C-alpha positions in Angstrom: 38.3 13.1 19.5 38.9 16.4 21.4 37.8 15.8 25.0 38.9 19.1 26.5 36.5 21.5 28.1 36.8 25.3 28.2 38.5 26.2 31.4 41.0 23.5 31.5 39.4 21.5 34.3 40.9 18.2 33.4 39.3 14.8 32.7 36.4 15.3 35.1 35.5 18.5 33.3 36.0 17.0 29.9 33.6 14.1 30.6 31.1 16.4 32.5 31.6 14.4 35.7 32.4 17.3 38.0 29.0 17.2 39.7 28.1 13.5 39.2 26.4 12.1 42.3 28.7 9.1 42.3 31.8 11.2 42.5 33.3 10.4 45.9 36.1 13.0 45.7 38.5 14.6 43.3 42.3 15.0 43.5 43.9 18.1 42.0 47.6 18.1 41.6 49.7 21.2 41.2 52.6 19.8 39.3 53.2 19.5 35.6 50.6 21.8 33.9 50.4 24.2 36.9 54.2 24.2 37.3 54.1 24.1 41.0 54.0 21.3 43.6 51.5 19.8 46.1 47.9 18.6 45.7 44.5 18.8 47.3 41.6 16.4 47.8 38.1 17.9 47.3 35.1 16.1 48.8 32.3 16.1 51.3 32.8 17.6 54.8 32.7 14.0 56.2 35.4 12.8 53.9 37.6 15.8 54.7 37.1 15.3 58.4 38.1 11.7 58.1 41.2 12.5 56.2 42.3 15.2 58.6 42.0 12.8 61.5 43.1 9.4 60.0 45.2 10.0 56.8 48.7 9.4 58.0 50.5 11.1 55.1 48.4 14.2 55.8 48.7 14.1 59.6 52.5 13.8 59.4 53.1 16.3 56.6 53.7 20.1 56.8 51.6 22.8 55.2 52.7 24.4 52.0 54.6 27.7 52.5 52.8 30.9 51.6 54.9 31.5 48.5 53.8 28.1 47.1 50.1 29.0 47.7 50.6 32.3 45.9 52.3 30.5 43.0 49.4 28.0 42.7 46.9 30.8 42.8 48.6 32.8 40.1 49.1 29.6 38.0 45.3 29.0 38.1 44.6 32.6 37.3 46.6 32.1 34.1 45.3 28.6 33.2 41.6 29.5 33.7 41.9 32.9 32.0 42.1 34.1 28.4 45.8 33.2 28.0 45.2 29.7 29.3 42.3 29.1 26.9 44.4 30.5 24.0 47.2 28.0 24.7 44.9 25.1 25.1 43.2 25.9 21.8 46.6 26.2 20.2 48.0 22.9 21.5 44.9 20.9 20.5 45.2 22.3 17.0 48.7 21.0 16.9 47.6 17.6 18.2 45.0 17.4 15.4 47.6 18.3 12.8 50.1 15.8 14.2 47.7 12.9 14.2 46.5 13.6 10.7 50.0 13.8 9.3 51.3 10.9 11.3 48.4 8.6 10.4 48.9 9.5 6.8 52.6 8.7 7.0 52.0 5.4 8.7 49.4 4.4 6.0 51.9 5.2 3.3 54.5 2.9 5.0 51.9 0.1 5.4 51.2 0.2 1.7 54.9 -0.7 1.2 55.1 -3.1 4.1 51.7 -4.6 5.0 53.1 -6.5 8.0 54.2 -3.2 9.6 53.8 -3.2 13.3 54.2 0.6 13.8 51.1 2.2 15.2 49.9 5.6 16.4 48.1 5.0 19.6 44.7 6.7 20.2 45.0 9.8 22.3 43.2 13.2 22.3 45.9 14.7 24.6 49.2 16.5 23.8 50.9 13.3 24.9 51.2 11.0 21.8 52.8 7.6 21.3 54.0 5.6 18.3 54.4 1.9 18.7 57.9 0.8 17.6 58.3 -2.9 18.6 61.6 -3.9 20.1 63.7 -2.1 22.8 66.8 -1.8 20.6 64.9 -0.4 17.6 62.9 2.0 19.7 65.9 3.3 21.5 68.0 3.7 18.3 65.2 5.6 16.6 64.8 8.0 19.5 68.6 8.5 19.8 68.7 9.4 16.1 65.8 11.8 16.4 67.3 13.5 19.4 70.9 13.7 18.1 70.3 14.3 14.4 66.9 15.8 14.3 67.1 17.8 17.6 63.7 16.3 18.6 63.1 15.7 22.3 61.4 12.3 22.1 62.0 9.3 24.4 61.6 5.5 24.3 59.2 3.7 26.6 60.6 0.2 26.8 59.6 -3.2 28.0 59.0 -4.2 30.8 57.5 -0.7 31.5 55.1 -1.6 28.7 54.3 -5.1 27.3 57.0 -6.7 25.1 56.3 -5.8 21.5 54.5 -2.7 22.5 57.5 -0.5 23.0 56.8 3.1 22.0 58.1 6.6 21.3 56.7 9.2 23.6 56.0 12.5 22.0 54.7 15.6 23.8 53.3 18.6 22.0 53.4 22.1 23.5 51.6 25.4 22.9 54.9 27.0 22.0 55.4 24.6 19.1 54.3 25.6 15.6 53.0 23.9 12.5 56.4 23.9 10.9 57.9 22.0 13.8 55.0 19.4 13.7 55.6 18.8 10.0 59.3 18.4 10.7 58.6 15.9 13.5 56.4 13.8 11.3 58.7 13.9 8.3 61.7 13.0 10.4 59.9 10.2 12.2 58.4 8.8 9.0 61.9 8.8 7.4 63.7 7.0 10.1 60.8 4.4 10.4 61.1 3.7 6.7 64.9 3.3 7.0 64.5 0.9 9.9 62.1 -1.2 7.8 64.7 -1.3 5.0 67.5 -2.3 7.4 65.3 -5.0 8.9 64.5 -6.5 5.5 68.2 -6.5 4.6 69.1 -8.2 7.9 66.4 -10.9 7.2 67.8 -11.5 3.7 71.4 -11.8 5.0 70.2 -14.3 7.7 68.7 -16.5 5.0 72.0 -16.7 3.1 
């Protein structure tokens, strides 16, 4: 399930495709994980020559300032070094723990409500998602977790995703710890259980 590769070289590295003969080019972005901005395209000399001469966004853009280049360099020094590897190992341990506990919690809920539509989506990355059908329910659960549980989770609503596939987006970080992961799972499982009870009560009332 863990598709990372030592060195933090992304999806291509994880799938051992960095030197695949069919690889036309690779795009390396410097936002998010690197904490910088900008991007590069790596490819053959013919490709680079073509882009330099015909890629309008490149032709009409300005070069990154020197301080940005230094920031990118230092960021990669950290990500590809001992500290970067330590943090990657740590965050993937937390991902494994979260998925084990969350799956167990959802199985327990399904034993009580077989028609349950909640689902933990497959993902080996620190970005996790739990299906919570219905925009209103998804939003209310996220609001509760943020306001009462102090958990920074956000709803992904339709039409951004298909109707009935609304989800709670969860991101784990290397600075989190096991206690926080357990608290996250317990809080989410608790509010999901409460939402089931409220839904059943609403259905009973509507039948009266």
